């Protein structure tokens, strides 16, 4: 079976974990600090704050900006549920804008119409490893005095005009095993804002500035040194992993026929967390079946837009429609692109897709 994802864990990761276990410091300690410093450097920002996962990174970032009941946050309906759920965790309201059908990211020309006096933040999702138009988003945010919290959970190392995902506003990352790098479970917040950094650190650890004095409500979102040790070893390999993803993507770009390959606007660096094609004419599900018979994995990210998820419809009603998102959900298919695929794997995936598409 050619799988959709496979974490690459080598001796570096194993030895780093054993070293931590032998050291006696296994909760949040020096390895977490090292991981935060290295991650901040990778993104080109001043601070990084490690958390337990990408979902808590989003939750913590929203808390740090004091976003709460009555506030609205603008985001994409075409993403993993965590992007929008984090807004619900702080009792704020997600407000969706439709996507650009070419990039699958928020259509920035629709953002201003969605802004109300209650809007506090824009939460762009850098989907599949491609950044949104961050010039447009940052200038709208500046004009309307809004925070920008990037969901960069799929975009480690991705660039827009030479700047990395997570360095525009405050960034949030996931380190789940299927992502471009992993710490088993883990998350990271990146920011240049000293106040946000401080707030994140305090709220991550039960609102505690002074030992056992709790000035505000906090959580336990701390990463362990065991996870950070894996993260450090993976961070050292990220550029190599991403390079391999780009090479795999380039092979598909050059060889796939009859389907729309990912569109990468000039000035963007895609890191292909997913290589997602559009399969026209209602053939997507049949192609997926065909690949499955050849033992080739594929996945639909995402079959149900957030506003169509059951409990969202219960809370917000079912009148809202985002046509490009709903249409994309019927056409998208992500195919294996991860760094441990062999040349033969990639060739088989491409020739199988071409075989299916040429059957008409
Ligand atoms: C993976 C992911 C998350 C959540 O990260 P976890 O580490 O699984 O909590 C959030 N948003 C997006 C877009 C993701 O892909």
CSV table of C-alpha atoms and ligand atoms in Angstrom, one decimal:
chain,number,residue,atom,x,y,z
A,1,UNK,CA,0.0,0.0,0.0
A,2,UNK,CA,1.3,3.5,-0.9
A,3,UNK,CA,0.3,5.5,2.2
A,4,UNK,CA,-0.8,9.1,2.5
A,5,UNK,CA,1.7,9.9,5.2
A,6,UNK,CA,4.6,8.3,7.0
A,7,UNK,CA,6.6,10.0,9.7
A,8,UNK,CA,10.4,9.5,9.2
A,9,UNK,CA,11.9,8.7,12.6
A,10,UNK,CA,15.6,8.0,12.5
A,11,UNK,CA,18.4,7.3,15.0
A,12,UNK,CA,18.6,11.1,15.8
A,13,UNK,CA,15.0,11.1,17.2
A,14,UNK,CA,15.5,7.8,19.1
A,15,UNK,CA,18.8,8.9,20.7
A,16,UNK,CA,17.4,12.3,21.6
A,17,UNK,CA,14.5,10.7,23.4
A,18,UNK,CA,16.7,8.3,25.3
A,19,UNK,CA,19.0,11.2,26.3
A,20,UNK,CA,16.0,13.1,27.8
A,21,UNK,CA,14.7,10.0,29.6
A,22,UNK,CA,18.2,9.5,31.1
A,23,UNK,CA,18.5,13.2,32.1
A,24,UNK,CA,15.8,13.1,34.7
A,25,UNK,CA,14.0,16.2,33.2
A,26,UNK,CA,11.1,14.9,31.2
A,27,UNK,CA,8.4,17.6,31.6
A,28,UNK,CA,8.8,21.1,30.1
A,29,UNK,CA,12.5,21.9,30.4
A,30,UNK,CA,15.6,22.7,28.4
A,31,UNK,CA,14.7,20.7,25.3
A,32,UNK,CA,11.5,22.7,25.0
A,33,UNK,CA,13.4,25.9,25.2
A,34,UNK,CA,15.8,24.7,22.5
A,35,UNK,CA,12.9,23.6,20.3
A,36,UNK,CA,11.2,27.0,20.7
A,37,UNK,CA,14.4,28.9,19.9
A,38,UNK,CA,15.1,26.7,16.8
A,39,UNK,CA,11.5,27.0,15.6
A,40,UNK,CA,11.4,30.8,16.0
A,41,UNK,CA,14.6,30.9,13.9
A,42,UNK,CA,13.1,28.6,11.2
A,43,UNK,CA,10.1,31.0,10.9
A,44,UNK,CA,12.2,34.2,11.1
A,45,UNK,CA,10.4,35.5,14.3
A,46,UNK,CA,11.5,36.5,17.7
A,47,UNK,CA,9.5,34.1,19.8
A,48,UNK,CA,8.0,30.6,19.7
A,49,UNK,CA,5.9,29.0,22.4
A,50,UNK,CA,5.5,25.3,22.5
A,51,UNK,CA,2.1,23.7,23.3
A,52,UNK,CA,0.6,20.2,23.4
A,53,UNK,CA,-0.8,20.3,19.9
A,54,UNK,CA,-2.0,22.5,17.0
A,55,UNK,CA,-5.4,22.8,18.4
A,56,UNK,CA,-4.2,24.2,21.8
A,57,UNK,CA,-1.8,26.5,19.9
A,58,UNK,CA,-4.8,28.0,18.1
A,59,UNK,CA,-6.8,28.2,21.4
A,60,UNK,CA,-3.9,29.8,23.3
A,61,UNK,CA,-3.3,32.4,20.6
A,62,UNK,CA,-7.0,33.4,20.6
A,63,UNK,CA,-6.9,33.7,24.4
A,64,UNK,CA,-3.7,35.8,24.2
A,65,UNK,CA,-5.5,38.3,22.0
A,66,UNK,CA,-8.4,38.4,24.6
A,67,UNK,CA,-10.9,37.2,22.0
A,68,UNK,CA,-14.0,36.1,23.7
A,69,UNK,CA,-17.8,36.2,23.9
A,70,UNK,CA,-19.4,38.6,21.4
A,71,UNK,CA,-16.3,38.8,19.2
A,72,UNK,CA,-16.2,37.6,15.6
A,73,UNK,CA,-13.2,36.0,13.9
A,74,UNK,CA,-13.0,35.7,10.1
A,75,UNK,CA,-11.8,32.4,8.7
A,76,UNK,CA,-12.1,29.8,6.0
A,77,UNK,CA,-14.9,27.2,5.9
A,78,UNK,CA,-12.6,24.9,3.9
A,79,UNK,CA,-10.2,23.6,6.6
A,80,UNK,CA,-9.7,21.1,9.4
A,81,UNK,CA,-12.4,21.5,12.1
A,82,UNK,CA,-9.8,22.7,14.6
A,83,UNK,CA,-9.4,26.1,12.9
A,84,UNK,CA,-13.0,27.0,13.6
A,85,UNK,CA,-13.5,25.0,16.8
A,86,UNK,CA,-10.7,27.0,18.5
A,87,UNK,CA,-12.9,30.1,18.0
A,88,UNK,CA,-15.8,28.3,19.6
A,89,UNK,CA,-13.6,27.3,22.6
A,90,UNK,CA,-13.2,31.0,23.5
A,91,UNK,CA,-17.0,31.5,23.0
A,92,UNK,CA,-16.4,33.8,20.0
A,93,UNK,CA,-18.1,33.4,16.6
A,94,UNK,CA,-16.5,32.2,13.4
A,95,UNK,CA,-17.4,34.2,10.4
A,96,UNK,CA,-16.6,32.4,7.1
A,97,UNK,CA,-15.6,33.8,3.8
A,98,UNK,CA,-15.5,31.6,0.7
A,99,UNK,CA,-12.3,30.4,-1.0
A,100,UNK,CA,-10.4,31.2,-4.2
A,101,UNK,CA,-11.1,28.1,-6.3
A,102,UNK,CA,-7.5,28.1,-7.6
A,103,UNK,CA,-5.6,28.1,-4.3
A,104,UNK,CA,-8.3,26.7,-1.9
A,105,UNK,CA,-7.4,29.6,0.4
A,106,UNK,CA,-9.6,32.4,1.6
A,107,UNK,CA,-10.6,34.7,-1.2
A,108,UNK,CA,-9.2,37.9,0.3
A,109,UNK,CA,-11.5,40.1,-1.9
A,110,UNK,CA,-14.4,38.9,0.3
A,111,UNK,CA,-12.9,39.7,3.7
A,112,UNK,CA,-13.9,43.4,4.0
A,113,UNK,CA,-17.5,42.7,3.4
A,114,UNK,CA,-17.5,40.2,6.3
A,115,UNK,CA,-16.1,42.7,8.8
A,116,UNK,CA,-18.5,44.1,11.4
A,117,UNK,CA,-18.0,46.2,14.6
A,118,UNK,CA,-17.6,42.9,16.4
A,119,UNK,CA,-14.7,41.6,14.3
A,120,UNK,CA,-11.5,41.2,16.3
A,121,UNK,CA,-9.3,39.0,14.2
A,122,UNK,CA,-8.7,37.3,10.8
A,123,UNK,CA,-7.6,33.7,11.1
A,124,UNK,CA,-6.2,32.7,7.6
A,125,UNK,CA,-5.5,29.1,7.1
A,126,UNK,CA,-2.4,28.3,5.0
A,127,UNK,CA,-4.0,25.3,3.5
A,128,UNK,CA,-2.1,22.3,2.1
A,129,UNK,CA,1.2,24.1,2.6
A,130,UNK,CA,0.4,27.2,0.5
A,131,UNK,CA,0.2,30.7,2.1
A,132,UNK,CA,-2.8,33.0,1.6
A,133,UNK,CA,-2.3,36.4,0.0
A,134,UNK,CA,-0.7,37.8,3.1
A,135,UNK,CA,-0.2,41.3,1.7
A,136,UNK,CA,-3.9,41.6,1.3
A,137,UNK,CA,-4.7,40.1,4.7
A,138,UNK,CA,-2.2,42.2,6.6
A,139,UNK,CA,-3.3,45.5,4.9
A,140,UNK,CA,-7.0,44.8,5.7
A,141,UNK,CA,-6.1,43.9,9.3
A,142,UNK,CA,-4.1,47.1,9.6
A,143,UNK,CA,-6.9,49.3,8.2
A,144,UNK,CA,-9.5,47.8,10.5
A,145,UNK,CA,-7.2,47.2,13.5
A,146,UNK,CA,-7.7,43.5,13.6
A,147,UNK,CA,-5.4,40.8,14.9
A,148,UNK,CA,-4.0,38.2,12.5
A,149,UNK,CA,-3.7,34.6,13.8
A,150,UNK,CA,-2.4,32.3,11.1
A,151,UNK,CA,-3.4,28.7,11.1
A,152,UNK,CA,-0.1,27.5,9.7
A,153,UNK,CA,-0.6,23.9,10.9
A,154,UNK,CA,0.0,22.6,7.4
A,155,UNK,CA,2.7,25.2,6.4
A,156,UNK,CA,6.0,24.6,8.1
A,157,UNK,CA,8.6,26.5,6.0
A,158,UNK,CA,6.1,27.8,3.4
A,159,UNK,CA,6.8,31.3,2.1
A,160,UNK,CA,5.0,34.3,0.7
A,161,UNK,CA,7.3,36.8,-0.9
A,162,UNK,CA,10.3,35.5,1.0
A,163,UNK,CA,8.6,35.5,4.4
A,164,UNK,CA,7.7,32.4,6.2
A,165,UNK,CA,4.2,31.2,7.3
A,166,UNK,CA,3.8,32.1,11.0
A,167,UNK,CA,5.8,35.3,10.6
A,168,UNK,CA,3.0,37.7,9.4
A,169,UNK,CA,0.7,37.8,12.4
A,170,UNK,CA,0.9,35.3,15.2
A,171,UNK,CA,1.4,31.8,13.8
A,172,UNK,CA,0.1,28.5,15.0
A,173,UNK,CA,1.6,25.1,14.0
A,174,UNK,CA,0.7,21.5,14.5
A,175,UNK,CA,3.4,18.8,15.0
A,176,UNK,CA,1.2,15.8,14.5
A,177,UNK,CA,2.9,12.8,12.8
A,178,UNK,CA,1.3,13.5,9.4
A,179,UNK,CA,2.5,17.1,9.2
A,180,UNK,CA,5.7,18.2,7.4
A,181,UNK,CA,7.5,17.7,10.7
A,182,UNK,CA,6.5,16.1,14.0
A,183,UNK,CA,7.1,15.8,17.7
A,184,UNK,CA,4.5,12.9,18.0
A,185,UNK,CA,1.9,15.3,19.3
A,186,UNK,CA,2.8,19.0,19.7
A,187,UNK,CA,2.1,22.5,18.7
A,188,UNK,CA,3.9,25.9,18.4
A,189,UNK,CA,2.9,29.5,18.4
A,190,UNK,CA,5.2,32.0,16.7
A,191,UNK,CA,5.1,35.8,17.2
A,192,UNK,CA,7.2,39.0,17.1
A,193,UNK,CA,4.9,40.5,19.8
A,194,UNK,CA,6.4,40.5,23.3
A,195,UNK,CA,3.0,41.0,25.0
A,196,UNK,CA,1.4,38.1,23.1
A,197,UNK,CA,4.5,35.9,23.9
A,198,UNK,CA,4.3,36.6,27.6
A,199,UNK,CA,0.5,36.0,27.7
A,200,UNK,CA,0.9,32.7,25.9
A,201,UNK,CA,3.6,31.6,28.3
A,202,UNK,CA,1.5,32.5,31.4
A,203,UNK,CA,-1.8,31.0,30.1
A,204,UNK,CA,0.0,27.8,29.0
A,205,UNK,CA,0.9,27.2,32.6
A,206,UNK,CA,-2.2,27.8,34.7
A,207,UNK,CA,-2.0,31.6,34.6
A,208,UNK,CA,1.0,31.5,36.9
A,209,UNK,CA,3.6,34.2,36.9
A,210,UNK,CA,4.8,33.6,40.4
A,211,UNK,CA,4.8,30.1,41.8
A,212,UNK,CA,1.2,29.2,42.9
A,213,UNK,CA,-0.1,32.7,42.5
A,214,UNK,CA,-2.7,32.6,39.7
A,215,UNK,CA,-3.7,36.0,38.4
A,216,UNK,CA,-5.9,34.7,35.6
A,217,UNK,CA,-7.5,31.6,34.3
A,218,UNK,CA,-4.9,29.4,32.6
A,219,UNK,CA,-4.6,25.9,31.2
A,220,UNK,CA,-2.0,23.1,31.1
A,221,UNK,CA,-0.9,23.3,27.5
A,222,UNK,CA,2.8,22.5,28.3
A,223,UNK,CA,4.9,20.4,25.9
A,224,UNK,CA,7.2,17.7,27.4
A,225,UNK,CA,11.0,17.5,26.8
A,226,UNK,CA,10.4,14.1,25.4
A,227,UNK,CA,8.3,15.6,22.6
A,228,UNK,CA,10.6,18.5,22.2
A,229,UNK,CA,13.6,16.2,21.7
A,230,UNK,CA,11.8,14.5,18.8
A,231,UNK,CA,10.9,18.0,17.5
A,232,UNK,CA,14.5,19.2,17.6
A,233,UNK,CA,15.7,16.3,15.5
A,234,UNK,CA,12.9,16.8,13.0
A,235,UNK,CA,13.5,20.5,12.8
A,236,UNK,CA,17.0,19.8,11.6
A,237,UNK,CA,15.5,17.8,8.7
A,238,UNK,CA,12.6,20.0,7.8
A,239,UNK,CA,14.2,21.7,4.8
A,240,UNK,CA,15.3,18.3,3.4
A,241,UNK,CA,11.8,16.9,3.9
A,242,UNK,CA,10.2,19.9,2.2
A,243,UNK,CA,12.7,19.7,-0.7
A,244,UNK,CA,11.7,16.1,-1.3
A,245,UNK,CA,8.0,17.1,-1.1
A,246,UNK,CA,8.6,19.8,-3.8
A,247,UNK,CA,10.5,17.3,-6.0
A,248,UNK,CA,7.6,14.8,-5.7
A,249,UNK,CA,5.1,17.6,-6.5
A,250,UNK,CA,7.1,18.7,-9.5
A,251,UNK,CA,7.0,15.2,-10.9
A,252,UNK,CA,3.3,15.2,-10.6
A,253,UNK,CA,3.0,18.7,-12.1
A,254,UNK,CA,4.9,17.5,-15.2
A,255,UNK,CA,3.3,14.2,-15.6
A,256,UNK,CA,-0.4,14.3,-14.6
A,257,UNK,CA,-2.9,14.7,-17.3
A,258,UNK,CA,-6.6,15.5,-17.4
A,259,UNK,CA,-6.8,16.9,-13.8
A,260,UNK,CA,-6.1,20.3,-12.4
A,261,UNK,CA,-2.7,20.2,-10.5
A,262,UNK,CA,-2.0,22.7,-7.6
A,263,UNK,CA,-1.8,26.3,-8.6
A,264,UNK,CA,1.1,28.2,-7.1
A,265,UNK,CA,1.0,32.0,-7.7
A,266,UNK,CA,4.3,33.8,-8.4
A,267,UNK,CA,6.2,34.6,-5.2
A,268,UNK,CA,4.8,31.8,-3.2
A,269,UNK,CA,6.7,28.7,-2.0
A,270,UNK,CA,4.4,25.7,-1.6
A,271,UNK,CA,5.6,23.0,0.8
A,272,UNK,CA,3.0,20.4,-0.3
A,273,UNK,CA,1.7,19.2,3.1
A,274,UNK,CA,-0.8,17.9,0.6
A,275,UNK,CA,-0.7,17.6,-3.1
A,276,UNK,CA,-4.3,18.2,-4.0
A,277,UNK,CA,-5.8,17.9,-7.4
A,278,UNK,CA,-9.2,18.7,-8.7
A,279,UNK,CA,-10.9,15.9,-10.5
A,280,UNK,CA,-13.6,17.1,-12.9
A,281,UNK,CA,-16.9,15.7,-14.1
A,282,UNK,CA,-17.9,13.9,-10.9
A,283,UNK,CA,-15.1,11.3,-11.4
A,284,UNK,CA,-13.4,12.0,-8.1
A,285,UNK,CA,-14.8,9.2,-6.0
A,286,UNK,CA,-14.4,6.6,-8.9
A,287,UNK,CA,-10.7,7.7,-9.2
A,288,UNK,CA,-10.3,7.2,-5.5
A,289,UNK,CA,-11.8,3.7,-5.8
A,290,UNK,CA,-9.5,2.9,-8.8
A,291,UNK,CA,-6.4,4.0,-6.8
A,292,UNK,CA,-7.5,1.9,-3.8
A,293,UNK,CA,-7.7,-1.2,-6.0
A,294,UNK,CA,-4.1,-0.5,-7.0
A,295,UNK,CA,-3.2,-0.1,-3.3
A,296,UNK,CA,-2.6,3.6,-3.6
A,297,UNK,CA,-3.9,5.7,-0.8
A,298,UNK,CA,-5.6,9.0,-1.3
A,299,UNK,CA,-7.8,11.3,0.9
A,300,UNK,CA,-10.4,14.0,0.7
A,301,UNK,CA,-9.4,17.1,2.6
A,302,UNK,CA,-12.2,18.0,3.3
A,303,UNK,CA,-15.4,16.2,2.4
A,304,UNK,CA,-17.7,18.4,4.5
A,305,UNK,CA,-17.1,22.2,4.8
A,306,UNK,CA,-17.2,23.5,8.4
A,307,UNK,CA,-20.5,25.3,7.9
A,308,UNK,CA,-22.0,22.0,6.8
A,309,UNK,CA,-20.9,20.1,9.8
A,310,UNK,CA,-23.8,18.9,11.9
A,311,UNK,CA,-23.1,20.9,15.1
A,312,UNK,CA,-22.2,24.1,13.2
A,313,UNK,CA,-25.6,23.9,11.4
A,314,UNK,CA,-27.3,23.4,14.8
A,315,UNK,CA,-25.6,26.5,16.2
A,316,UNK,CA,-25.6,28.8,13.2
A,317,UNK,CA,-28.4,27.4,11.0
A,318,UNK,CA,-28.0,26.0,7.5
A,319,UNK,CA,-28.8,29.0,5.3
A,320,UNK,CA,-25.2,30.1,4.7
A,321,UNK,CA,-23.7,29.0,1.5
A,322,UNK,CA,-20.1,29.3,0.3
A,323,UNK,CA,-20.3,27.9,-3.3
A,324,UNK,CA,-16.6,27.6,-4.1
A,325,UNK,CA,-16.0,25.7,-0.9
A,326,UNK,CA,-18.9,23.4,-1.4
A,327,UNK,CA,-17.9,22.7,-5.0
A,328,UNK,CA,-14.2,22.1,-4.1
A,329,UNK,CA,-15.4,19.6,-1.5
A,330,UNK,CA,-16.8,17.5,-4.4
A,331,UNK,CA,-13.7,17.7,-6.6
A,332,UNK,CA,-10.6,17.7,-4.4
A,333,UNK,CA,-8.4,14.6,-4.0
A,334,UNK,CA,-5.0,14.6,-2.2
A,335,UNK,CA,-2.5,12.0,-3.4
A,336,UNK,CA,0.7,10.7,-1.7
A,337,UNK,CA,3.5,13.3,-1.8
A,338,UNK,CA,5.4,12.7,1.5
A,339,UNK,CA,9.2,12.4,1.6
A,340,UNK,CA,9.5,8.6,2.1
A,341,UNK,CA,7.9,7.8,-1.3
A,342,UNK,CA,10.2,6.1,-3.8
A,343,UNK,CA,10.6,7.1,-7.4
A,344,UNK,CA,8.6,3.9,-8.3
A,345,UNK,CA,5.8,4.9,-6.0
A,346,UNK,CA,5.4,8.3,-7.5
A,347,UNK,CA,5.6,6.9,-11.0
A,348,UNK,CA,2.9,4.4,-10.2
A,349,UNK,CA,0.6,7.0,-8.7
A,350,UNK,CA,1.0,9.2,-11.8
A,351,UNK,CA,0.6,6.5,-14.3
A,352,UNK,CA,-2.5,5.1,-12.5
A,353,UNK,CA,-4.2,8.5,-12.4
A,354,UNK,CA,-3.4,9.0,-16.1
A,355,UNK,CA,-4.7,5.5,-17.0
A,356,UNK,CA,-8.0,6.3,-15.2
A,357,UNK,CA,-8.4,9.8,-16.7
A,358,UNK,CA,-7.7,8.6,-20.2
A,359,UNK,CA,-10.5,6.1,-20.1
A,360,UNK,CA,-12.9,9.0,-20.5
B,1,LIG,C1,-3.6,19.5,11.9
B,1,LIG,C2,-4.3,20.8,11.9
B,1,LIG,C3,-4.8,21.4,13.0
B,1,LIG,C4,-4.7,20.8,14.4
B,1,LIG,O1,-3.5,20.4,14.8
B,1,LIG,P1,-3.5,19.2,15.9
B,1,LIG,O2,-2.0,19.1,16.3
B,1,LIG,O3,-4.0,18.0,15.3
B,1,LIG,O4,-4.3,19.6,17.1
B,1,LIG,C5,-5.4,22.7,12.9
B,1,LIG,N1,-5.6,23.2,11.7
B,1,LIG,C6,-5.2,22.6,10.5
B,1,LIG,C7,-5.4,23.3,9.2
B,1,LIG,C8,-4.6,21.4,10.6
B,1,LIG,O5,-4.2,20.8,9.5
